[in-house]
Short mmCIF file of C-alpha atoms in Angstrom, two decimals:
data_model
loop_
_atom_site.label_atom_id
_atom_site.label_comp_id
_atom_site.label_asym_id
_atom_site.label_seq_id
_atom_site.Cartn_x
_atom_site.Cartn_y
_atom_site.Cartn_z
CA ALA A 1 0.00 0.00 0.00
CA GLN A 2 1.12 3.51 -0.72
CA THR A 3 0.75 6.30 1.82
CA VAL A 4 1.21 10.02 1.43
CA THR A 5 1.99 12.20 4.45
CA GLN A 6 1.66 15.94 4.69
CA SER A 7 2.96 16.94 8.08
CA GLN A 8 1.79 20.58 8.03
CA PRO A 9 -1.99 20.89 8.51
CA GLU A 10 -1.85 24.69 8.24
CA MET A 11 0.62 27.27 7.02
CA SER A 12 0.64 30.99 6.59
CA VAL A 13 2.79 33.24 4.41
CA GLN A 14 2.86 36.92 3.59
CA GLU A 15 2.18 38.13 0.10
CA ALA A 16 5.29 38.15 -2.13
CA GLU A 17 7.15 35.79 0.21
CA THR A 18 8.17 32.18 -0.47
CA VAL A 19 6.68 29.16 1.24
CA THR A 20 7.47 25.45 1.09
CA LEU A 21 4.92 22.70 1.69
CA SER A 22 6.19 19.26 2.69
CA CYS A 23 5.17 15.84 1.44
CA THR A 24 6.61 12.40 2.01
CA TYR A 25 5.38 9.14 0.61
CA ASP A 26 5.94 5.46 1.10
CA THR A 27 6.04 2.99 -1.76
CA SER A 28 7.88 -0.06 -2.99
CA GLU A 29 7.30 0.95 -6.60
CA ASN A 30 10.13 2.34 -8.68
CA ASN A 31 8.09 4.06 -11.39
CA TYR A 32 5.40 6.50 -10.39
CA TYR A 33 4.03 10.01 -10.68
CA LEU A 34 3.74 12.65 -7.99
CA PHE A 35 1.35 15.58 -8.04
CA TRP A 36 0.42 18.70 -6.18
CA TYR A 37 -3.21 19.76 -6.38
CA LYS A 38 -4.76 23.00 -5.20
CA GLN A 39 -8.31 23.18 -3.87
CA PRO A 40 -9.56 26.77 -3.46
CA PRO A 41 -12.88 27.60 -1.76
CA SER A 42 -14.60 26.88 -5.08
CA ARG A 43 -13.79 23.24 -4.21
CA GLN A 44 -12.48 22.21 -7.63
CA MET A 45 -9.19 20.36 -7.42
CA ILE A 46 -6.71 21.96 -9.81
CA LEU A 47 -3.44 20.36 -10.86
CA VAL A 48 -0.54 22.60 -9.90
CA ILE A 49 2.45 20.52 -10.91
CA ARG A 50 3.47 16.92 -11.54
CA GLN A 51 6.72 14.99 -11.49
CA GLU A 52 7.68 11.72 -13.12
CA ALA A 53 9.82 9.65 -10.78
CA TYR A 54 12.27 8.67 -13.54
CA LYS A 55 13.14 12.31 -14.18
CA GLN A 56 15.89 13.71 -12.00
CA GLN A 57 15.16 17.30 -12.93
CA ASN A 58 12.70 19.01 -10.63
CA ALA A 59 9.48 20.17 -12.26
CA THR A 60 8.71 23.88 -12.47
CA GLU A 61 5.55 25.73 -13.44
CA ASN A 62 5.94 29.51 -13.24
CA ARG A 63 6.01 30.39 -9.51
CA PHE A 64 5.62 26.75 -8.45
CA SER A 65 8.52 24.33 -8.23
CA VAL A 66 9.19 21.04 -6.50
CA ASN A 67 12.12 19.52 -4.67
CA PHE A 68 11.96 15.83 -5.50
CA GLN A 69 14.24 13.59 -3.47
CA LYS A 70 13.56 10.05 -4.65
CA ALA A 71 15.82 8.27 -2.18
CA ALA A 72 14.27 10.15 0.71
CA LYS A 73 10.78 9.77 -0.78
CA SER A 74 10.20 13.45 -0.37
CA PHE A 75 8.30 15.80 -2.69
CA SER A 76 8.00 19.36 -1.42
CA LEU A 77 6.28 22.26 -3.18
CA LYS A 78 7.80 25.72 -3.23
CA ILE A 79 5.61 28.71 -4.01
CA SER A 80 7.54 31.85 -4.84
CA ASP A 81 6.17 35.39 -4.82
CA SER A 82 3.02 34.22 -3.02
CA GLN A 83 -0.23 35.82 -4.10
CA LEU A 84 -3.55 36.18 -2.30
CA GLY A 85 -5.08 33.84 -4.86
CA ASP A 86 -2.76 31.07 -3.70
CA THR A 87 -4.84 30.73 -0.54
CA ALA A 88 -6.22 27.18 -0.72
CA MET A 89 -5.84 23.61 0.46
CA TYR A 90 -2.88 21.90 -1.17
CA PHE A 91 -2.83 18.15 -1.63
CA CYS A 92 0.11 15.95 -2.47
CA ALA A 93 -0.78 12.84 -4.45
CA PHE A 94 0.94 9.72 -5.73
CA ARG A 95 0.14 7.29 -8.52
CA PRO A 96 2.23 4.24 -9.42
CA ASN A 97 2.72 3.53 -13.11
CA SER A 98 1.18 0.14 -12.49
CA GLY A 99 -2.06 1.64 -11.20
CA TYR A 100 -4.54 4.35 -12.00
CA ALA A 101 -5.81 5.62 -8.67
CA LEU A 102 -4.44 8.77 -7.10
CA ASN A 103 -3.46 8.38 -3.42
CA PHE A 104 -3.77 11.68 -1.59
CA GLY A 105 -2.36 13.16 1.59
CA LYS A 106 -4.58 14.91 4.13
CA GLY A 107 -3.72 18.32 2.76
CA THR A 108 -2.13 21.55 3.93
CA SER A 109 -4.24 24.67 4.35
CA LEU A 110 -2.26 27.65 3.08
CA LEU A 111 -3.25 31.20 3.94
CA VAL A 112 -1.59 34.09 2.11
CA THR A 113 -1.90 37.35 4.03
CA PRO A 114 -1.51 40.92 2.74
CA GLU B 1 -16.83 26.06 -16.92
CA THR B 2 -14.61 23.39 -15.39
CA GLY B 3 -15.02 20.66 -17.99
CA VAL B 4 -16.48 18.35 -15.33
CA THR B 5 -19.85 19.44 -13.99
CA GLN B 6 -21.40 18.05 -10.83
CA THR B 7 -24.97 18.53 -9.66
CA PRO B 8 -26.35 19.33 -7.23
CA ARG B 9 -23.76 21.52 -5.56
CA HIS B 10 -25.32 20.95 -2.14
CA LEU B 11 -27.62 18.19 -0.93
CA VAL B 12 -29.26 17.60 2.41
CA MET B 13 -31.02 14.28 2.82
CA GLY B 14 -32.58 12.20 5.54
CA MET B 15 -31.36 8.73 6.32
CA THR B 16 -34.37 7.14 4.67
CA ASN B 17 -34.22 9.18 1.46
CA LYS B 18 -33.02 8.11 -1.98
CA LYS B 19 -31.10 10.63 -4.02
CA SER B 20 -28.59 10.69 -6.88
CA LEU B 21 -25.46 12.69 -7.61
CA LYS B 22 -24.69 13.49 -11.21
CA CYS B 23 -21.38 14.05 -12.96
CA GLU B 24 -21.00 15.10 -16.58
CA GLN B 25 -17.95 15.65 -18.76
CA HIS B 26 -17.65 16.59 -22.41
CA LEU B 27 -13.89 16.36 -22.62
CA GLY B 28 -13.90 13.10 -24.56
CA HIS B 29 -12.43 11.28 -21.57
CA ASN B 30 -12.89 7.54 -21.21
CA ALA B 31 -12.30 7.09 -17.48
CA MET B 32 -14.35 8.52 -14.64
CA TYR B 33 -13.93 8.37 -10.87
CA TRP B 34 -15.85 9.02 -7.66
CA TYR B 35 -13.88 10.24 -4.64
CA LYS B 36 -15.11 10.96 -1.12
CA GLN B 37 -13.52 13.87 0.72
CA SER B 38 -14.09 13.97 4.49
CA ALA B 39 -12.66 16.52 6.87
CA LYS B 40 -9.16 15.72 8.18
CA LYS B 41 -8.88 12.60 6.00
CA PRO B 42 -7.23 11.90 2.66
CA LEU B 43 -9.48 11.65 -0.36
CA GLU B 44 -10.85 8.15 -0.69
CA LEU B 45 -11.32 6.51 -4.07
CA MET B 46 -14.77 4.95 -4.26
CA PHE B 47 -15.38 3.80 -7.83
CA VAL B 48 -13.59 3.79 -11.16
CA TYR B 49 -15.13 3.37 -14.59
CA SER B 50 -13.33 2.87 -17.86
CA LEU B 51 -15.31 2.86 -21.11
CA GLU B 52 -18.49 2.56 -19.04
CA GLU B 53 -17.31 -0.55 -17.24
CA ARG B 54 -16.62 -0.54 -13.53
CA VAL B 55 -13.01 -1.47 -12.89
CA GLU B 56 -12.82 -0.82 -9.19
CA ASN B 57 -15.18 -0.88 -6.26
CA ASN B 58 -13.08 0.12 -3.32
CA SER B 59 -14.93 -1.69 -0.50
CA VAL B 60 -17.71 0.84 -0.61
CA PRO B 61 -20.95 0.02 1.29
CA SER B 62 -23.84 -1.07 -0.89
CA ARG B 63 -25.86 2.01 0.10
CA PHE B 64 -23.72 3.74 -2.56
CA SER B 65 -24.54 2.52 -6.07
CA PRO B 66 -22.71 3.91 -9.10
CA GLU B 67 -23.98 4.00 -12.65
CA CYS B 68 -22.19 4.94 -15.86
CA PRO B 69 -24.69 4.90 -18.75
CA ASN B 70 -22.18 6.38 -21.23
CA SER B 71 -18.68 7.78 -21.22
CA SER B 72 -19.90 11.32 -20.52
CA HIS B 73 -22.09 10.67 -17.50
CA LEU B 74 -21.56 9.15 -14.09
CA PHE B 75 -24.08 8.86 -11.29
CA LEU B 76 -23.88 7.96 -7.65
CA HIS B 77 -27.18 6.67 -6.28
CA LEU B 78 -27.63 7.03 -2.54
CA HIS B 79 -30.07 5.26 -0.24
CA THR B 80 -30.39 4.74 3.53
CA LEU B 81 -27.25 6.72 4.22
CA GLN B 82 -25.71 7.31 7.64
CA PRO B 83 -24.61 10.64 9.16
CA GLU B 84 -20.96 9.60 8.73
CA ASP B 85 -21.54 9.58 4.97
CA SER B 86 -21.72 13.37 5.08
CA ALA B 87 -18.81 14.60 2.96
CA LEU B 88 -17.80 16.27 -0.27
CA TYR B 89 -18.16 13.88 -3.19
CA LEU B 90 -15.84 14.65 -6.05
CA CYS B 91 -16.05 13.36 -9.58
CA ALA B 92 -13.03 13.28 -11.86
CA SER B 93 -12.25 12.14 -15.38
CA SER B 94 -9.15 11.34 -17.39
CA GLN B 95 -8.42 10.55 -21.01
CA THR B 96 -7.56 6.96 -20.19
CA LEU B 97 -7.22 4.91 -17.02
CA ARG B 98 -3.50 5.53 -16.67
CA ASP B 99 -3.45 9.08 -17.92
CA TYR B 100 -1.82 11.32 -15.36
CA GLY B 101 -4.12 14.25 -16.07
CA TYR B 102 -7.25 14.14 -13.94
CA THR B 103 -9.90 16.85 -14.32
CA PHE B 104 -12.04 17.29 -11.23
CA GLY B 105 -15.49 18.73 -10.75
CA SER B 106 -16.39 21.08 -7.91
CA GLY B 107 -18.10 18.37 -5.93
CA THR B 108 -21.41 17.84 -4.21
CA ARG B 109 -21.49 18.74 -0.52
CA LEU B 110 -23.71 16.05 1.05
CA THR B 111 -25.20 16.34 4.50
CA VAL B 112 -27.10 13.39 5.95
CA VAL B 113 -29.47 14.27 8.78
#
């Protein structure tokens, strides 16, 4: 079984600052995908960024980047230049190549303050 | 417009009622999913359909009954629910079963009284 752990239930950051959300996972698989999803108050889960485990280079999408440490099974999300619209729940998720279901963590509630 | 539309947005039902949740996508996706999101818990996969066939039933109680009449529509029929079934029910779709791009709907907030 795969488990995803997000150790920070809540975080707060000031506008324009940088924040890092933590995620660790446990798996015996070697090939898999990792994701960060954002869930704003509108409730729709939106894909922020994804990482293929076979790629050593960390994924980047504009202000969002990840620090993927495969040996440590760690997948943190860095948000640079935080904006008020980044306020949301953030979920880390895992999917093995052999499967199709996303396994989610419990989420981190991020509040961006002016 | 999210691409995946869920109705109703909110639903309050008694334990003896029968109701249905609806999910619709016109993205041309072939796989659809039901997830349950409860407070302080990870999202739980409930059902998976691929090309209108159920491929996974994740030990979900029989008071939840899914239906996928075509690749664009997915229903979740509810009957004799319990208060602990109150949650946000999210529908998602993907091009294929192992596609890494899920598109989610905005969910139905269900309250069982």
